[in-house]
């Protein structure tokens, strides 16, 4: 599916004659390099002159070699590098008028009037002040004889676009900041490792994570690993929390658990504003949760402070894609800006890029801190956004079990099953469904081995404690099969009658979608199937209609492998790697993985190609190899073309590249389905499944009449998916028109709009559709449209 020509882009969005500078300021964050790379290459692509400003605002003030023109090759091999290769520094001098005067002089000398600033709220606030003072600064420079008078007219306005690079995710207006997902990866890797040793010795671990003013990392990592207790600055614990925590730990151990995890944000406080840190927990006897654990419970307890390890390491696939999309969007915003356009920040809302007025976001971020300082904690949580609120609500729901006497009694039985190929995140979804279902008063049943196990009667009641520790487990602990129900629907109806199953929650991929439709079609014959049914998408292929996203663990596996493969060619002669990915007929993994890994080409079924395209790609890569590019990367979706196989493409590139580069090939296979789920998958699975169970509870009440459940309307069999900005329940019947059943893919797929980005960043000339680019909105407007669960955790 080729992208349409967009004449608006070429006619009205040319960057010819413009100079753009990019800098990173404040703390570093994984993914900053991906953003810098995208700004440089997109800027050059549209004909602008692009500059690096090294060492942030300090380099802007000092000038000289700190401000250098960037070439296409300047950003090669930096996509997978953590931190920021152009450097970042805090600059006291820029906070002074004299410092900003020097910075303005250095920019005018190079004709730079467009700034792309990647940093936190302090860096972006400084950029906005610089913009507001710009005309006055130029007047002063003329008076001092440092610039000519005509320069004031030529460089009359400074245009600013910001991108938030912060692992804390503490900036209001965006669901995710660059670096947050990677930081969560580091935290979860450590937590997973700690949990194995904690289980071995029956220990309690207290982990301190970053988050001086924001508890996002602590909260989401607690949700991702099923921590027993979490302490965050936005919602301090009630007085007497130490004893309550000990009671919770003791109850967990009494149910057979061999470990306890407590996560503390570095900025955590109590209700009186007193800091709660790991050192406080360790050394202060009067308020020590740790000493209380040792003294009251006798548990062996250890403290781990993760520190700057959270900032380090390779950026995750999500951060590379997010930063690349934001970098391209930032250049588009600079090209479209006028003298009256306010400084904006490129943000993520759901799965969509938006532009928000920078200072509105800064002011709202400052309001959060003000609310915390004034002990208006509920308000602080609300101001953080619905994603943060939902994280906190879901954590409380899943981590703190109510006594049996306080649970409602619904008398409804709900079954949970996995269908299709195993996918990381399935177990987190099942755990969430079971615990939310129990909290809603339902009796929960687990079905082993999908619909095959269903008709064979492999059904058992599943309790709260049975799903402990499931969030970090890969694959499917319930077991999963591709078997569809149609041939055995009579036996399935019999089992539903036997166990009095009143609702179904199905976690899986395309087979789960087909299975729900087959059960729906059989309702006319079997009344037992007239119950609420909902599907939660979980598939590495991301090919389920009705949902933009399913899971991203496979993407990380692909990107990590590509990084290693490319590194293996370091120091050798020029080499091109041909890599085959999974996905069936869906090119999501190849395309989005290619964008995240910096691929030169990605061949997919949805965008037909022929021998002329292959030849053109080889010639393009050959030209790049003759300059300074040492490594090439080509991805091929497994079913992209029945004739142009991976072997054929490998042989073609080997032959045509002879004398310039050699080739290697790699079929990634089932390693894409394996491994521990990523933080995204754990939390997306947890929250979407919790929402699905709450929908089931609502539908059960609506359809309960005369002592039985009877639901036969279209909207009683739904798929819950992420669509742009929101989680939406969609009747599966209505999704038929959107489905290509022959190739098992949706007819329209949002990620196809990302393919031109990959081509542009690989130096191809291609049309780029800007009709769906971010539009300037107000933060208040943006908040009203926010989804209950962001696409980014």
Coordinates of N, CA, C and O in Angstrom, one line a residue, residues 358-523:
X358 N 4.0 25.2 24.7 CA 5.0 24.8 25.7 C 4.7 25.3 27.1 O 4.8 24.5 28.0
X359 N 4.4 26.5 27.2 CA 4.2 27.1 28.5 C 3.0 26.6 29.2 O 2.9 26.6 30.4
X360 N 1.9 26.2 28.5 CA 0.8 25.6 29.1 C 1.2 24.3 29.8 O 0.8 24.0 30.9
X361 N 2.0 23.6 29.1 CA 2.5 22.3 29.7 C 3.4 22.5 30.9 O 3.3 21.9 32.0
X362 N 4.3 23.5 30.8 CA 5.2 23.9 31.9 C 4.4 24.3 33.1 O 4.6 23.9 34.3
X363 N 3.4 25.2 32.9 CA 2.5 25.7 34.0 C 1.8 24.6 34.7 O 1.7 24.5 35.9
X364 N 1.3 23.6 33.9 CA 0.5 22.5 34.5 C 1.5 21.6 35.3 O 1.1 21.1 36.4
X365 N 2.7 21.4 34.8 CA 3.7 20.6 35.5 C 4.0 21.3 36.9 O 4.2 20.6 37.9
X366 N 4.1 22.6 36.8 CA 4.4 23.4 38.1 C 3.2 23.3 39.0 O 3.4 23.3 40.3
X367 N 2.0 23.2 38.5 CA 0.8 23.1 39.4 C 0.9 21.8 40.1 O 0.4 21.7 41.3
X368 N 1.4 20.7 39.5 CA 1.5 19.5 40.2 C 2.3 19.6 41.5 O 2.0 19.2 42.6
X369 N 3.5 20.2 41.3 CA 4.4 20.4 42.4 C 3.8 21.3 43.5 O 3.9 21.1 44.7
X370 N 3.1 22.4 43.0 CA 2.4 23.2 44.0 C 1.4 22.5 44.8 O 1.3 22.7 46.0
X371 N 0.6 21.6 44.1 CA -0.4 20.9 44.8 C 0.2 19.9 45.9 O -0.3 19.7 47.0
X372 N 1.4 19.3 45.5 CA 2.1 18.5 46.5 C 2.6 19.2 47.6 O 2.5 18.8 48.8
X373 N 3.2 20.4 47.4 CA 3.7 21.3 48.4 C 2.6 21.7 49.4 O 2.9 21.8 50.6
X374 N 1.4 21.9 48.9 CA 0.3 22.3 49.7 C -0.5 21.1 50.2 O -1.6 21.3 50.8
X375 N 0.0 19.9 50.0 CA -0.6 18.7 50.6 C -1.9 18.4 50.0 O -2.8 17.7 50.6
X376 N -2.2 18.8 48.7 CA -3.4 18.5 48.0 C -3.0 17.3 47.1 O -2.9 17.5 45.9
X377 N -2.9 16.2 47.7 CA -2.3 15.0 47.0 C -3.3 14.4 45.9 O -2.8 14.0 44.9
X378 N -4.6 14.4 46.3 CA -5.5 13.9 45.3 C -5.5 14.8 44.0 O -5.6 14.3 42.9
X379 N -5.4 16.1 44.2 CA -5.3 17.0 43.1 C -4.0 16.8 42.3 O -4.0 16.9 41.1
X380 N -2.9 16.5 43.0 CA -1.6 16.3 42.3 C -1.7 15.0 41.4 O -1.2 15.1 40.3
X381 N -2.4 14.0 41.9 CA -2.6 12.8 41.1 C -3.4 13.1 39.9 O -3.1 12.7 38.7
X382 N -4.5 13.9 40.1 CA -5.4 14.2 38.9 C -4.6 15.0 37.9 O -4.8 14.8 36.7
X383 N -3.8 16.0 38.3 CA -3.1 16.8 37.4 C -2.0 16.0 36.6 O -1.6 16.4 35.5
X384 N -1.5 14.9 37.2 CA -0.6 14.1 36.4 C -1.2 13.5 35.2 O -0.5 13.1 34.2
X385 N -2.5 13.4 35.1 CA -3.2 12.9 33.9 C -3.9 11.6 34.2 O -3.6 10.9 35.2
X386 N -4.8 11.2 33.3 CA -5.6 10.0 33.5 C -4.8 8.7 33.5 O -5.1 7.8 34.1
X387 N -3.7 8.7 32.7 CA -2.8 7.6 32.6 C -2.2 7.3 34.0 O -2.2 6.1 34.5
X388 N -1.7 8.3 34.7 CA -1.1 8.2 36.0 C -2.2 7.8 37.0 O -2.0 6.8 37.8
X389 N -3.4 8.4 36.9 CA -4.5 8.0 37.8 C -4.9 6.6 37.6 O -5.1 5.9 38.6
X390 N -4.9 6.1 36.4 CA -5.4 4.8 36.1 C -4.3 3.8 36.6 O -4.6 2.7 37.1
X391 N -3.0 4.1 36.5 CA -2.0 3.3 37.0 C -2.1 3.1 38.5 O -2.0 2.0 39.0
X392 N -2.4 4.2 39.2 CA -2.5 4.1 40.7 C -3.7 3.3 41.1 O -3.7 2.4 42.0
X393 N -4.8 3.6 40.4 CA -6.1 2.9 40.7 C -5.9 1.4 40.4 O -6.3 0.5 41.2
X394 N -5.3 1.0 39.3 CA -5.1 -0.4 39.0 C -4.2 -1.1 39.9 O -4.4 -2.2 40.4
X395 N -3.1 -0.4 40.4 CA -2.2 -1.0 41.3 C -2.9 -1.3 42.6 O -2.7 -2.4 43.2
X396 N -3.7 -0.4 43.1 CA -4.4 -0.6 44.4 C -5.3 -1.8 44.2 O -5.5 -2.6 45.2
X397 N -6.0 -1.9 43.1 CA -7.0 -2.9 42.9 C -6.3 -4.3 42.9 O -6.9 -5.3 43.4
X398 N -5.1 -4.4 42.3 CA -4.4 -5.7 42.1 C -3.5 -6.1 43.3 O -3.3 -7.2 43.5
X399 N -3.0 -5.1 43.9 CA -1.9 -5.4 45.0 C -2.5 -5.6 46.4 O -2.0 -6.3 47.2
X400 N -3.7 -5.0 46.6 CA -4.2 -5.0 48.0 C -5.5 -5.8 48.0 O -6.6 -5.3 47.5
X401 N -5.5 -7.0 48.5 CA -6.7 -7.8 48.5 C -7.6 -7.5 49.7 O -7.1 -7.4 50.8
X402 N -8.8 -7.3 49.4 CA -9.8 -7.0 50.5 C -10.1 -8.3 51.2 O -10.1 -9.4 50.6
X403 N -10.5 -8.2 52.5 CA -10.9 -9.4 53.2 C -12.2 -9.9 52.6 O -13.0 -9.2 51.9
X404 N -12.4 -11.2 52.7 CA -13.5 -11.9 52.1 C -14.8 -11.2 52.5 O -15.8 -11.1 51.7
X405 N -14.9 -10.7 53.8 CA -16.1 -10.1 54.3 C -16.5 -8.8 53.6 O -17.6 -8.4 53.6
X406 N -15.4 -8.2 53.0 CA -15.7 -6.9 52.3 C -15.9 -7.0 50.8 O -16.3 -6.0 50.2
X407 N -15.7 -8.2 50.3 CA -15.9 -8.4 48.9 C -17.4 -8.5 48.5 O -18.2 -9.2 49.3
X408 N -17.8 -7.9 47.4 CA -19.2 -8.2 47.0 C -19.4 -9.6 46.5 O -18.5 -10.3 46.2
X409 N -20.6 -10.1 46.5 CA -20.9 -11.4 46.1 C -21.8 -11.4 44.9 O -23.0 -11.1 45.0
X410 N -21.3 -11.6 43.7 CA -22.1 -11.4 42.5 C -22.8 -12.7 42.1 O -23.7 -12.7 41.3
X411 N -22.2 -13.9 42.5 CA -22.8 -15.2 42.1 C -22.6 -15.5 40.6 O -23.2 -16.3 40.0
X412 N -21.6 -14.7 40.0 CA -21.3 -14.9 38.6 C -20.0 -15.7 38.4 O -19.1 -15.5 39.2
X413 N -19.9 -16.6 37.4 CA -18.7 -17.3 37.1 C -18.1 -16.8 35.8 O -18.8 -16.7 34.8
X414 N -16.9 -16.4 35.8 CA -16.2 -15.9 34.6 C -15.0 -16.8 34.3 O -14.2 -17.1 35.2
X415 N -14.9 -17.2 33.0 CA -13.8 -18.0 32.6 C -12.8 -17.2 31.8 O -13.2 -16.3 31.0
X416 N -11.5 -17.5 32.0 CA -10.4 -16.8 31.3 C -9.6 -17.8 30.5 O -9.3 -18.9 31.1
X417 N -9.3 -17.5 29.3 CA -8.5 -18.5 28.5 C -7.6 -17.7 27.5 O -7.9 -16.6 27.1
X418 N -6.5 -18.4 27.1 CA -5.6 -17.9 26.1 C -5.8 -18.6 24.8 O -5.9 -19.9 24.8
X419 N -5.8 -17.9 23.7 CA -6.0 -18.6 22.4 C -5.0 -18.1 21.4 O -4.7 -16.8 21.3
X420 N -4.4 -19.0 20.6 CA -3.4 -18.6 19.5 C -2.0 -18.9 20.0 O -1.8 -19.7 20.9
X421 N -1.1 -18.2 19.3 CA 0.3 -18.4 19.7 C 0.6 -17.7 21.0 O 0.0 -16.7 21.3
X422 N 1.6 -18.2 21.8 CA 2.0 -17.6 23.0 C 2.6 -16.2 22.8 O 3.2 -16.0 21.8
X423 N 2.3 -15.3 23.7 CA 2.8 -13.9 23.5 C 3.1 -13.4 24.9 O 2.3 -13.5 25.8
X424 N 4.3 -12.7 25.0 CA 4.6 -12.1 26.3 C 3.6 -11.1 26.7 O 3.1 -10.3 25.9
X425 N 3.2 -11.1 27.9 CA 2.1 -10.2 28.4 C 0.8 -10.9 28.7 O -0.1 -10.4 29.3
X426 N 0.7 -12.1 28.1 CA -0.5 -12.9 28.3 C -0.8 -13.2 29.8 O -1.9 -13.1 30.3
X427 N 0.3 -13.5 30.5 CA 0.2 -13.9 31.9 C -0.2 -12.7 32.8 O -1.0 -12.8 33.7
X428 N 0.4 -11.5 32.4 CA 0.0 -10.3 33.2 C -1.5 -10.0 33.0 O -2.2 -9.6 33.9
X429 N -2.0 -10.3 31.8 CA -3.4 -10.0 31.5 C -4.3 -11.0 32.3 O -5.3 -10.6 32.8
X430 N -3.9 -12.2 32.3 CA -4.7 -13.2 33.1 C -4.7 -12.9 34.6 O -5.7 -12.9 35.2
X431 N -3.5 -12.5 35.1 CA -3.4 -12.2 36.5 C -4.3 -11.0 36.8 O -5.1 -11.0 37.8
X432 N -4.3 -10.0 36.0 CA -5.2 -8.9 36.2 C -6.6 -9.2 36.2 O -7.4 -8.8 37.0
X433 N -7.0 -10.0 35.2 CA -8.4 -10.5 35.0 C -8.9 -11.2 36.3 O -10.0 -11.0 36.8
X434 N -8.1 -12.1 36.7 CA -8.4 -13.0 37.9 C -8.6 -12.1 39.1 O -9.6 -12.2 39.8
X435 N -7.7 -11.2 39.4 CA -7.7 -10.4 40.6 C -8.8 -9.4 40.6 O -9.5 -9.1 41.6
X436 N -9.0 -8.7 39.4 CA -10.1 -7.8 39.3 C -11.5 -8.5 39.4 O -12.4 -8.0 40.1
X437 N -11.6 -9.7 38.8 CA -12.8 -10.4 38.9 C -13.1 -10.8 40.3 O -14.3 -10.7 40.7
X438 N -12.1 -11.3 41.0 CA -12.4 -11.6 42.5 C -12.8 -10.4 43.3 O -13.7 -10.4 44.1
X439 N -12.1 -9.2 43.0 CA -12.5 -8.0 43.7 C -13.9 -7.6 43.4 O -14.5 -6.9 44.2
X440 N -14.4 -7.9 42.2 CA -15.7 -7.6 41.8 C -16.8 -8.6 42.3 O -18.0 -8.5 42.1
X441 N -16.2 -9.6 43.0 CA -17.1 -10.6 43.6 C -17.4 -11.8 42.8 O -18.2 -12.7 43.2
X442 N -16.8 -12.0 41.6 CA -17.0 -13.1 40.8 C -16.2 -14.3 41.2 O -15.1 -14.2 41.9
X443 N -16.6 -15.5 40.8 CA -15.8 -16.7 40.9 C -15.1 -16.9 39.6 O -15.7 -16.9 38.5
X444 N -13.7 -16.9 39.6 CA -13.0 -17.0 38.4 C -12.5 -18.4 38.1 O -12.1 -19.2 38.9
X445 N -12.6 -18.7 36.8 CA -12.2 -20.1 36.3 C -11.1 -19.9 35.2 O -11.3 -19.0 34.3
X446 N -10.1 -20.7 35.3 CA -9.1 -20.8 34.3 C -9.3 -21.9 33.3 O -9.5 -23.1 33.8
X447 N -9.2 -21.7 32.0 CA -9.3 -22.7 31.0 C -7.9 -23.0 30.4 O -7.3 -22.1 29.9
X448 N -7.4 -24.2 30.6 CA -6.1 -24.5 30.0 C -6.2 -24.9 28.5 O -7.2 -25.5 28.1
X449 N -5.2 -24.5 27.8 CA -5.0 -24.9 26.4 C -6.1 -24.4 25.5 O -6.6 -25.1 24.6
X450 N -6.6 -23.2 25.7 CA -7.5 -22.5 24.8 C -8.8 -23.2 24.6 O -9.3 -23.9 25.5
X451 N -9.4 -23.1 23.4 CA -10.7 -23.7 23.1 C -10.6 -25.3 23.1 O -11.6 -25.9 23.4
X452 N -9.4 -25.8 22.8 CA -9.2 -27.2 22.9 C -9.4 -27.7 24.3 O -10.1 -28.7 24.5
X453 N -8.8 -27.1 25.2 CA -9.0 -27.4 26.6 C -10.4 -27.2 27.1 O -10.9 -27.9 28.0
X454 N -11.0 -26.2 26.5 CA -12.4 -25.8 26.9 C -13.3 -27.0 26.6 O -14.1 -27.5 27.5
X455 N -13.3 -27.5 25.4 CA -14.2 -28.6 25.1 C -13.8 -29.9 25.7 O -14.7 -30.8 25.9
X456 N -12.6 -30.0 26.2 CA -12.1 -31.2 26.9 C -12.4 -31.1 28.4 O -12.2 -32.1 29.1
X457 N -12.8 -30.0 28.8 CA -13.2 -29.8 30.3 C -12.0 -29.5 31.1 O -12.1 -29.8 32.4
X458 N -10.9 -28.9 30.6 CA -9.7 -28.6 31.4 C -10.0 -27.2 32.0 O -9.4 -26.2 31.7
X459 N -10.9 -27.2 33.0 CA -11.4 -26.0 33.6 C -11.2 -26.1 35.1 O -11.6 -27.2 35.7
X460 N -10.7 -25.1 35.8 CA -10.6 -25.1 37.2 C -10.8 -23.7 37.8 O -10.5 -22.7 37.1
X461 N -11.2 -23.7 39.0 CA -11.3 -22.4 39.7 C -9.9 -21.9 40.0 O -9.0 -22.6 40.3
X462 N -9.7 -20.6 39.8 CA -8.4 -20.0 40.0 C -8.6 -18.9 41.1 O -9.5 -18.0 41.0
X463 N -7.7 -18.9 42.1 CA -7.8 -18.0 43.2 C -6.8 -16.8 43.1 O -5.9 -16.8 42.2
X464 N -6.9 -15.9 44.0 CA -6.0 -14.7 44.0 C -4.6 -15.1 44.1 O -3.7 -14.6 43.3
X465 N -4.2 -15.9 45.0 CA -2.8 -16.3 45.2 C -2.2 -17.2 44.1 O -1.0 -17.2 43.9
X466 N -3.1 -17.8 43.3 CA -2.6 -18.7 42.2 C -1.9 -17.9 41.1 O -1.2 -18.5 40.3
X467 N -2.2 -16.6 41.0 CA -1.6 -15.8 39.9 C -0.5 -14.9 40.4 O 0.0 -14.0 39.7
X468 N 0.0 -15.1 41.6 CA 1.1 -14.3 42.2 C 2.4 -14.6 41.4 O 2.7 -15.7 41.1
X469 N 3.1 -13.5 41.0 CA 4.3 -13.6 40.3 C 4.2 -13.9 38.8 O 5.1 -14.1 38.1
X470 N 3.0 -13.8 38.3 CA 2.7 -14.1 36.9 C 3.2 -12.9 35.9 O 3.4 -13.2 34.8
X471 N 3.2 -11.7 36.4 CA 3.5 -10.6 35.5 C 4.8 -10.7 34.7 O 4.9 -10.3 33.6
X472 N 5.8 -11.2 35.4 CA 7.1 -11.3 34.7 C 7.4 -12.6 33.9 O 8.5 -12.7 33.4
X473 N 6.4 -13.4 33.8 CA 6.6 -14.7 33.1 C 6.2 -14.6 31.7 O 5.2 -14.0 31.3
X474 N 7.1 -15.1 30.8 CA 6.8 -15.1 29.4 C 5.9 -16.3 29.0 O 5.6 -17.1 29.8
X475 N 5.5 -16.3 27.7 CA 4.7 -17.4 27.2 C 3.3 -17.4 27.8 O 2.8 -16.3 28.2
X476 N 2.7 -18.6 28.0 CA 1.3 -18.7 28.5 C 1.3 -19.7 29.6 O 1.4 -20.9 29.3
X477 N 1.1 -19.3 30.8 CA 1.1 -20.3 31.9 C -0.2 -21.1 31.9 O -0.3 -22.2 32.5
X478 N -1.3 -20.6 31.3 CA -2.5 -21.4 31.2 C -2.4 -22.4 30.0 O -3.2 -23.3 30.0
X479 N -1.4 -22.2 29.2 CA -1.4 -23.0 27.9 C -2.3 -22.4 26.9 O -3.3 -21.8 27.2
X480 N -1.8 -22.5 25.6 CA -2.6 -21.9 24.6 C -2.5 -22.7 23.3 O -1.5 -23.3 23.0
X481 N -3.6 -22.8 22.6 CA -3.6 -23.5 21.3 C -4.3 -22.7 20.2 O -5.1 -21.8 20.5
X482 N -4.0 -23.0 19.0 CA -4.7 -22.3 17.8 C -6.0 -22.9 17.5 O -6.7 -22.3 16.6
X483 N -6.5 -23.9 18.1 CA -7.7 -24.6 17.8 C -8.9 -23.6 17.9 O -9.0 -22.9 18.9
X484 N -9.8 -23.7 16.9 CA -11.0 -22.8 16.8 C -12.1 -23.6 17.4 O -12.2 -24.8 17.3
X485 N -13.2 -22.9 17.9 CA -14.2 -23.6 18.6 C -15.3 -24.2 17.7 O -16.1 -25.0 18.2
X486 N -15.5 -23.8 16.5 CA -16.6 -24.1 15.7 C -16.9 -25.6 15.6 O -18.1 -26.1 15.8
X487 N -15.9 -26.5 15.5 CA -16.1 -27.9 15.3 C -16.5 -28.6 16.7 O -17.0 -29.7 16.7
X488 N -16.3 -27.9 17.8 CA -16.5 -28.5 19.1 C -17.5 -27.6 19.9 O -17.5 -27.7 21.1
X489 N -18.3 -26.7 19.2 CA -19.1 -25.8 19.9 C -20.1 -26.5 20.8 O -20.5 -25.9 21.9
X490 N -20.6 -27.7 20.5 CA -21.6 -28.4 21.3 C -20.9 -28.8 22.6 O -21.6 -28.6 23.7
X491 N -19.7 -29.2 22.6 CA -19.0 -29.6 23.8 C -18.6 -28.4 24.7 O -18.7 -28.5 25.9
X492 N -18.3 -27.3 24.0 CA -18.0 -26.1 24.8 C -19.2 -25.6 25.5 O -19.2 -25.2 26.6
X493 N -20.4 -25.6 24.8 CA -21.6 -25.2 25.4 C -22.0 -26.1 26.6 O -22.5 -25.7 27.6
X494 N -21.6 -27.4 26.4 CA -21.9 -28.4 27.5 C -21.0 -28.0 28.8 O -21.5 -28.0 29.9
X495 N -19.8 -27.7 28.5 CA -18.9 -27.3 29.6 C -19.3 -26.0 30.3 O -19.2 -25.8 31.5
X496 N -19.8 -25.1 29.5 CA -20.3 -23.8 30.0 C -21.5 -24.0 30.9 O -21.7 -23.4 32.0
X497 N -22.3 -25.0 30.5 CA -23.5 -25.3 31.3 C -23.1 -26.0 32.6 O -23.6 -25.8 33.7
X498 N -22.1 -26.9 32.5 CA -21.6 -27.7 33.6 C -21.0 -26.8 34.7 O -21.3 -27.0 35.9
X499 N -20.2 -25.8 34.3 CA -19.5 -25.0 35.2 C -20.3 -23.6 35.4 O -19.8 -22.8 36.2
X500 N -21.5 -23.5 34.8 CA -22.3 -22.3 34.9 C -21.5 -21.1 34.6 O -21.5 -20.1 35.4
X501 N -20.8 -21.1 33.5 CA -19.9 -20.0 33.0 C -20.9 -18.8 32.5 O -21.6 -19.0 31.6
X502 N -20.7 -17.7 33.1 CA -21.6 -16.5 32.8 C -21.0 -15.5 31.9 O -21.6 -14.6 31.4
X503 N -19.6 -15.6 31.7 CA -18.9 -14.6 30.9 C -17.6 -15.2 30.5 O -17.0 -16.0 31.2
X504 N -17.1 -14.7 29.3 CA -15.8 -15.2 28.8 C -14.8 -14.0 28.6 O -15.2 -13.0 28.0
X505 N -13.6 -14.2 29.0 CA -12.5 -13.2 28.7 C -11.5 -14.0 27.9 O -10.9 -14.9 28.5
X506 N -11.2 -13.6 26.7 CA -10.3 -14.4 25.8 C -9.1 -13.5 25.5 O -9.2 -12.4 25.0
X507 N -7.9 -14.0 25.9 CA -6.6 -13.2 25.6 C -5.9 -13.9 24.5 O -5.5 -15.1 24.6
X508 N -5.7 -13.2 23.4 CA -5.0 -13.9 22.3 C -4.9 -13.1 21.0 O -5.2 -11.8 21.1
X509 N -4.6 -13.7 19.9 CA -4.4 -13.1 18.6 C -5.5 -13.3 17.7 O -6.7 -13.3 18.1
X510 N -5.2 -13.5 16.4 CA -6.2 -13.5 15.4 C -7.1 -14.7 15.6 O -8.3 -14.7 15.3
X511 N -6.6 -15.9 16.1 CA -7.5 -17.0 16.4 C -8.5 -16.7 17.5 O -9.6 -17.2 17.4
X512 N -8.1 -15.9 18.4 CA -9.0 -15.5 19.5 C -10.2 -14.6 18.9 O -11.4 -14.8 19.2
X513 N -9.8 -13.8 18.0 CA -10.8 -12.9 17.3 C -11.8 -13.8 16.5 O -13.0 -13.7 16.5
X514 N -11.2 -14.8 15.7 CA -12.1 -15.7 15.0 C -12.9 -16.6 15.9 O -14.1 -16.8 15.6
X515 N -12.4 -17.0 17.0 CA -13.1 -17.8 18.0 C -14.3 -17.1 18.6 O -15.4 -17.7 18.7
X516 N -14.1 -15.8 18.9 CA -15.2 -15.1 19.5 C -16.3 -15.0 18.4 O -17.5 -15.1 18.7
X517 N -16.0 -14.8 17.2 CA -17.0 -14.7 16.1 C -17.7 -16.0 15.9 O -18.9 -16.0 15.6
X518 N -17.0 -17.1 16.0 CA -17.6 -18.4 15.8 C -18.6 -18.7 17.0 O -19.7 -19.3 16.8
X519 N -18.2 -18.3 18.2 CA -19.1 -18.5 19.4 C -20.4 -17.6 19.2 O -21.5 -18.0 19.5
X520 N -20.1 -16.4 18.7 CA -21.2 -15.5 18.5 C -22.2 -16.1 17.5 O -23.4 -16.0 17.7
X521 N -21.7 -16.7 16.4 CA -22.5 -17.2 15.4 C -23.4 -18.4 15.9 O -24.4 -18.7 15.3
X522 N -22.9 -19.1 16.9 CA -23.6 -20.3 17.4 C -24.6 -19.9 18.5 O -25.2 -20.9 19.1
X523 N -24.7 -18.7 18.8 CA -25.7 -18.3 19.9 C -27.1 -18.7 19.6 O -27.9 -19.1 20.5

